[in-house]
Amino acid sequence: MVFGKPRYPHFLVIGTQKGGTTSLQQLLEQHPGVFLPACKEVHYFSLHADKPPSWYAAHYSKARLGQRRGDITPFYMFHPEAPAHIRQLLPKARLIALLRDPVERTLSQFFHARRHGFEQLELEAALAAEPARLASGDPYSFQKHSYLSRSRYLEQLSRYEALFPSRQLLVLRSEDLFKETENVWEQIQNFLRVRKRPLPAPLAKANAGKGEASRVNPAIRSLLRHELASTAAGVKKLYGFDWGW
C-alpha cells in the first residue's frame, strides 16, 4: 500500500498566552484557505513531543488540498525545547507571535489561573513564589505559574531567532489585533500567503477576564513595570512597537 506524504502544519501561532491567540484562532477559522484542527492547542512540540510524527499529522488529515494548515499553541513560545523540535520537523514553517503589554499579560495569566483553580496564592505571594516554583522543575508550575517569566519575551523569541530566518517570523502587538484589526488581518494573510478575504466579522475578545486586573494595587503595577522594563525596551528596539510606558 502506498501512503501519501504526511500532512503537517504550514504555520504555527507560538504565543503568547493571554495575548489574543484564541481570538486569532476564531478569525482564522473563518478563512476558507486555512485549516485548523478541532483542538486549538495540539501541544505536539511541548507536552506531546514523545508522540510519533504520525500522531501530529493525523490532526491534519481532513485538510483540503491547497489549504494552509495551522497549529495554535501558545505554550510553544515559552517552552525551551519547542523551537528545536519545530526546526527539526518543520524548518520552513511560518511562525506568528502576538505580544501583549507584558504587565497586563502577567496579571491576566494570574487571574486566569485563579479563576480556573490553578492558583491558590494571592497575587503578591504568587509572584514572590514564582522563582522557587520554576526552579523546582515541577512541570505543572512551569506551565501554570510562570507569570513574570512568560512576559520576558526577548529570552523566548531569541530561541526562535537563532533557528529560523526573520522572514519566517511575524511578531505583532496583541493590542493591534483588536484596535487595528483590518490592518493586522491583512498582514497575517500576506504572511500566510492565503487569498485575501475581508474581515469576516468584528473581532471579539475571547477568554477575556472579569476586570480583576483593573483593581490591582498601583504599587504592584509599578513593580511589574520595573521588572519588565528591559523587555519593553528590547521589543521596541527589535520589533518597532511598545506599549506607551
mmCIF file with all atom_site columns, C-alpha atoms in Angstrom, residues 5-11 31-38 56-71:
data_model
loop_
_atom_site.group_PDB
_atom_site.id
_atom_site.type_symbol
_atom_site.label_atom_id
_atom_site.label_alt_id
_atom_site.label_comp_id
_atom_site.label_asym_id
_atom_site.label_entity_id
_atom_site.label_seq_id
_atom_site.pdbx_PDB_ins_code
_atom_site.Cartn_x
_atom_site.Cartn_y
_atom_site.Cartn_z
_atom_site.occupancy
_atom_site.B_iso_or_equiv
_atom_site.pdbx_formal_charge
_atom_site.auth_seq_id
_atom_site.auth_comp_id
_atom_site.auth_asym_id
_atom_site.auth_atom_id
_atom_site.pdbx_PDB_model_num
ATOM 1  C CA . LYS A 1 5  ? 3.094   12.395 2.178  1.00 0.00 ? 5  LYS A CA 1
ATOM 2  C CA . PRO A 1 6  ? 2.281   13.244 5.831  1.00 0.00 ? 6  PRO A CA 1
ATOM 3  C CA . ARG A 1 7  ? 0.381   16.487 6.283  1.00 0.00 ? 7  ARG A CA 1
ATOM 4  C CA . TYR A 1 8  ? 1.971   18.839 8.775  1.00 0.00 ? 8  TYR A CA 1
ATOM 5  C CA . PRO A 1 9  ? 1.205   22.497 9.511  1.00 0.00 ? 9  PRO A CA 1
ATOM 6  C CA . HIS A 1 10 ? 2.427   25.269 7.258  1.00 0.00 ? 10 HIS A CA 1
ATOM 7  C CA . PHE A 1 11 ? 2.287   27.766 10.129 1.00 0.00 ? 11 PHE A CA 1
ATOM 8  C CA . HIS A 1 31 ? -10.915 31.812 6.305  1.00 0.00 ? 31 HIS A CA 1
ATOM 9  C CA . PRO A 1 32 ? -11.652 29.080 3.718  1.00 0.00 ? 32 PRO A CA 1
ATOM 10 C CA . GLY A 1 33 ? -7.976  28.872 2.810  1.00 0.00 ? 33 GLY A CA 1
ATOM 11 C CA . VAL A 1 34 ? -6.954  27.890 6.341  1.00 0.00 ? 34 VAL A CA 1
ATOM 12 C CA . PHE A 1 35 ? -7.351  24.581 8.159  1.00 0.00 ? 35 PHE A CA 1
ATOM 13 C CA . LEU A 1 36 ? -7.099  24.304 11.925 1.00 0.00 ? 36 LEU A CA 1
ATOM 14 C CA . PRO A 1 37 ? -7.582  21.083 13.909 1.00 0.00 ? 37 PRO A CA 1
ATOM 15 C CA . ALA A 1 38 ? -10.585 20.675 16.156 1.00 0.00 ? 38 ALA A CA 1
ATOM 16 C CA . TYR A 1 56 ? 0.679   15.004 14.730 1.00 0.00 ? 56 TYR A CA 1
ATOM 17 C CA . ALA A 1 57 ? -0.083  14.534 11.041 1.00 0.00 ? 57 ALA A CA 1
ATOM 18 C CA . ALA A 1 58 ? -3.384  12.831 11.885 1.00 0.00 ? 58 ALA A CA 1
ATOM 19 C CA . HIS A 1 59 ? -4.700  16.169 13.173 1.00 0.00 ? 59 HIS A CA 1
ATOM 20 C CA . TYR A 1 60 ? -4.483  17.493 9.595  1.00 0.00 ? 60 TYR A CA 1
ATOM 21 C CA . SER A 1 61 ? -5.818  14.517 7.651  1.00 0.00 ? 61 SER A CA 1
ATOM 22 C CA . LYS A 1 62 ? -9.086  16.307 6.853  1.00 0.00 ? 62 LYS A CA 1
ATOM 23 C CA . ALA A 1 63 ? -7.469  19.426 5.397  1.00 0.00 ? 63 ALA A CA 1
ATOM 24 C CA . ARG A 1 64 ? -8.419  20.133 1.807  1.00 0.00 ? 64 ARG A CA 1
ATOM 25 C CA . LEU A 1 65 ? -5.860  20.438 -0.946 1.00 0.00 ? 65 LEU A CA 1
ATOM 26 C CA . GLY A 1 66 ? -4.498  23.962 -1.044 1.00 0.00 ? 66 GLY A CA 1
ATOM 27 C CA . GLN A 1 67 ? -5.463  24.919 2.495  1.00 0.00 ? 67 GLN A CA 1
ATOM 28 C CA . ARG A 1 68 ? -2.783  26.362 4.761  1.00 0.00 ? 68 ARG A CA 1
ATOM 29 C CA . ARG A 1 69 ? -2.644  24.137 7.816  1.00 0.00 ? 69 ARG A CA 1
ATOM 30 C CA . GLY A 1 70 ? -2.009  25.711 11.216 1.00 0.00 ? 70 GLY A CA 1
ATOM 31 C CA . ASP A 1 71 ? -1.256  24.878 14.846 1.00 0.00 ? 71 ASP A CA 1
#
